[in-house]
PDB file of C-alpha atoms in Angstrom:
ATOM      1  CA  MET A  94       0.000   0.000   0.000  1.00 59.00           C
ATOM      2  CA  ASP A  95       2.901   2.366   0.686  1.00 77.00           C
ATOM      3  CA  ASP A  96       4.144   1.990  -2.887  1.00 79.00           C
ATOM      4  CA  ASP A  97       0.712   2.953  -4.232  1.00 79.00           C
ATOM      5  CA  LEU A  98       0.568   6.013  -2.001  1.00 76.00           C
ATOM      6  CA  LYS A  99       4.091   7.035  -2.965  1.00 77.00           C
ATOM      7  CA  HIS A 100       3.269   6.620  -6.643  1.00 78.00           C
ATOM      8  CA  ASN A 101       0.048   8.645  -6.291  1.00 74.00           C
ATOM      9  CA  LEU A 102       1.842  11.449  -4.458  1.00 80.00           C
ATOM     10  CA  GLN A 103       4.496  11.627  -7.174  1.00 79.00           C
ATOM     11  CA  GLU A 104       1.984  11.641 -10.033  1.00 80.00           C
ATOM     12  CA  ARG A 105       2.719  14.872 -11.912  1.00 85.00           C
ATOM     13  CA  LYS A 106      -0.628  14.801 -13.718  1.00 89.00           C
ATOM     14  CA  THR A 107      -2.555  14.927 -10.429  1.00 89.00           C
ATOM     15  CA  TRP A 108      -0.540  17.864  -9.092  1.00 91.00           C
ATOM     16  CA  LEU A 109      -1.008  19.727 -12.378  1.00 93.00           C
ATOM     17  CA  ARG A 110      -4.751  19.195 -12.165  1.00 93.00           C
ATOM     18  CA  GLY A 111      -4.639  20.532  -8.613  1.00 93.00           C
ATOM     19  CA  LEU A 112      -3.012  23.733  -9.878  1.00 96.00           C
ATOM     20  CA  TYR A 113      -5.676  24.056 -12.578  1.00 95.00           C
ATOM     21  CA  MET A 114      -8.351  23.479  -9.947  1.00 95.00           C
ATOM     22  CA  LEU A 115      -6.950  26.295  -7.810  1.00 97.00           C
ATOM     23  CA  LEU A 116      -6.881  28.617 -10.807  1.00 96.00           C
ATOM     24  CA  PHE A 117     -10.441  27.730 -11.816  1.00 96.00           C
ATOM     25  CA  ALA A 118     -11.661  28.181  -8.237  1.00 97.00           C
ATOM     26  CA  ILE A 119     -10.396  31.773  -8.466  1.00 97.00           C
ATOM     27  CA  PHE A 120     -12.094  32.242 -11.857  1.00 96.00           C
ATOM     28  CA  TYR A 121     -15.295  30.822 -10.361  1.00 97.00           C
ATOM     29  CA  SER A 122     -15.221  33.399  -7.572  1.00 97.00           C
ATOM     30  CA  ILE A 123     -14.783  36.232 -10.054  1.00 97.00           C
ATOM     31  CA  ALA A 124     -17.582  34.912 -12.281  1.00 96.00           C
ATOM     32  CA  GLU A 125     -19.862  34.624  -9.254  1.00 96.00           C
ATOM     33  CA  ILE A 126     -19.363  38.328  -8.446  1.00 97.00           C
ATOM     34  CA  ILE A 127     -20.066  39.314 -12.047  1.00 96.00           C
ATOM     35  CA  ILE A 128     -23.231  37.170 -12.138  1.00 96.00           C
ATOM     36  CA  VAL A 129     -24.551  38.885  -9.022  1.00 97.00           C
ATOM     37  CA  ALA A 130     -23.814  42.296 -10.571  1.00 97.00           C
ATOM     38  CA  VAL A 131     -25.591  41.307 -13.808  1.00 96.00           C
ATOM     39  CA  ALA A 132     -28.591  39.985 -11.865  1.00 96.00           C
ATOM     40  CA  VAL A 133     -28.886  43.148  -9.760  1.00 97.00           C
ATOM     41  CA  PHE A 134     -28.523  45.417 -12.783  1.00 96.00           C
ATOM     42  CA  GLN A 135     -31.035  43.359 -14.764  1.00 96.00           C
ATOM     43  CA  PHE A 136     -33.487  43.560 -11.845  1.00 96.00           C
ATOM     44  CA  LEU A 137     -33.079  47.332 -11.634  1.00 96.00           C
ATOM     45  CA  LEU A 138     -33.662  47.639 -15.386  1.00 96.00           C
ATOM     46  CA  ALA A 139     -36.827  45.549 -15.125  1.00 94.00           C
ATOM     47  CA  LEU A 140     -37.959  47.577 -12.146  1.00 95.00           C
ATOM     48  CA  PHE A 141     -37.457  50.991 -13.728  1.00 94.00           C
ATOM     49  CA  THR A 142     -38.044  50.317 -17.433  1.00 94.00           C
ATOM     50  CA  GLY A 143     -40.293  47.253 -17.381  1.00 92.00           C
ATOM     51  CA  ARG A 144     -37.999  45.288 -19.696  1.00 94.00           C
ATOM     52  CA  THR A 145     -34.699  43.448 -19.638  1.00 93.00           C
ATOM     53  CA  ASN A 146     -31.510  44.068 -21.584  1.00 94.00           C
ATOM     54  CA  GLU A 147     -30.922  41.460 -24.308  1.00 94.00           C
ATOM     55  CA  ARG A 148     -27.123  41.770 -24.118  1.00 93.00           C
ATOM     56  CA  LEU A 149     -27.190  41.198 -20.370  1.00 94.00           C
ATOM     57  CA  LEU A 150     -29.402  38.138 -20.898  1.00 94.00           C
ATOM     58  CA  LYS A 151     -26.770  36.663 -23.232  1.00 94.00           C
ATOM     59  CA  LEU A 152     -23.950  37.588 -20.841  1.00 94.00           C
ATOM     60  CA  GLY A 153     -25.817  35.995 -17.945  1.00 94.00           C
ATOM     61  CA  GLN A 154     -26.387  32.819 -19.956  1.00 94.00           C
ATOM     62  CA  SER A 155     -22.761  32.518 -21.033  1.00 94.00           C
ATOM     63  CA  LEU A 156     -21.523  33.224 -17.492  1.00 95.00           C
ATOM     64  CA  SER A 157     -23.909  30.587 -16.123  1.00 95.00           C
ATOM     65  CA  THR A 158     -22.648  28.073 -18.664  1.00 94.00           C
ATOM     66  CA  TYR A 159     -19.048  28.981 -17.798  1.00 96.00           C
ATOM     67  CA  VAL A 160     -19.698  28.444 -14.082  1.00 96.00           C
ATOM     68  CA  TYR A 161     -21.274  25.067 -14.941  1.00 95.00           C
ATOM     69  CA  GLN A 162     -18.180  24.084 -16.938  1.00 95.00           C
ATOM     70  CA  VAL A 163     -15.868  25.165 -14.108  1.00 96.00           C
ATOM     71  CA  LEU A 164     -17.862  23.211 -11.532  1.00 96.00           C
ATOM     72  CA  GLN A 165     -17.850  20.142 -13.777  1.00 95.00           C
ATOM     73  CA  PHE A 166     -14.050  20.377 -13.938  1.00 95.00           C
ATOM     74  CA  LEU A 167     -13.620  21.034 -10.202  1.00 96.00           C
ATOM     75  CA  THR A 168     -15.752  18.030  -9.261  1.00 95.00           C
ATOM     76  CA  PHE A 169     -13.890  15.700 -11.665  1.00 93.00           C
ATOM     77  CA  ASN A 170     -16.985  15.257 -13.849  1.00 93.00           C
ATOM     78  CA  SER A 171     -15.070  16.666 -16.804  1.00 92.00           C
ATOM     79  CA  ASN A 172     -11.465  16.825 -17.933  1.00 92.00           C
ATOM     80  CA  HIS A 173     -12.235  19.690 -20.318  1.00 91.00           C
ATOM     81  CA  HIS A 174     -10.455  22.913 -19.358  1.00 92.00           C
ATOM     82  CA  PRO A 175     -12.910  25.815 -19.493  1.00 92.00           C
ATOM     83  CA  TYR A 176     -12.015  29.317 -20.657  1.00 91.00           C
ATOM     84  CA  PRO A 177      -9.246  30.692 -20.852  1.00 89.00           C
ATOM     85  CA  PHE A 178      -7.805  27.312 -21.897  1.00 88.00           C
ATOM     86  CA  GLY A 179     -10.860  26.505 -23.999  1.00 89.00           C
ATOM     87  CA  ALA A 180     -13.396  28.529 -25.946  1.00 88.00           C
ATOM     88  CA  TRP A 181     -15.787  30.917 -24.189  1.00 89.00           C
ATOM     89  CA  PRO A 182     -19.169  29.151 -23.881  1.00 88.00           C
ATOM     90  CA  LYS A 183     -22.141  30.156 -25.998  1.00 83.00           C
ATOM     91  CA  GLY A 184     -25.683  29.161 -25.158  1.00 78.00           C
ATOM     92  CA  GLU A 185     -26.784  26.576 -22.661  1.00 81.00           C
ATOM     93  CA  PRO A 186     -24.418  24.037 -21.111  1.00 79.00           C
ATOM     94  CA  VAL A 187     -23.731  20.760 -22.866  1.00 74.00           C
ATOM     95  CA  ALA A 188     -23.450  17.587 -20.803  1.00 67.00           C
ATOM     96  CA  ALA A 189     -19.876  16.610 -19.943  1.00 59.00           C
ATOM     97  CA  LYS A 190     -18.344  13.780 -21.920  1.00 57.00           C
TER      98      LYS A 190
END
């Protein structure tokens, strides 16, 4: 069992994924702040004008999809690296492969 543990601790691929996970956790936190700002601004627009902003709707959707992709990666449900190592998401999330 000690050899397995030693091998796992020396696995470069696992440590590299850990670094990516740390980086994406930071990106997630930033995206979360932006989503809250978009939601508040969209609410204020709806409150004062009675309608929503189409560009903010698209931004909110792409940010939501991005957060989904990041969470899929962080929870080991996907090996796909989200933006900035992959393309910025468009539209609704696609199931992880």
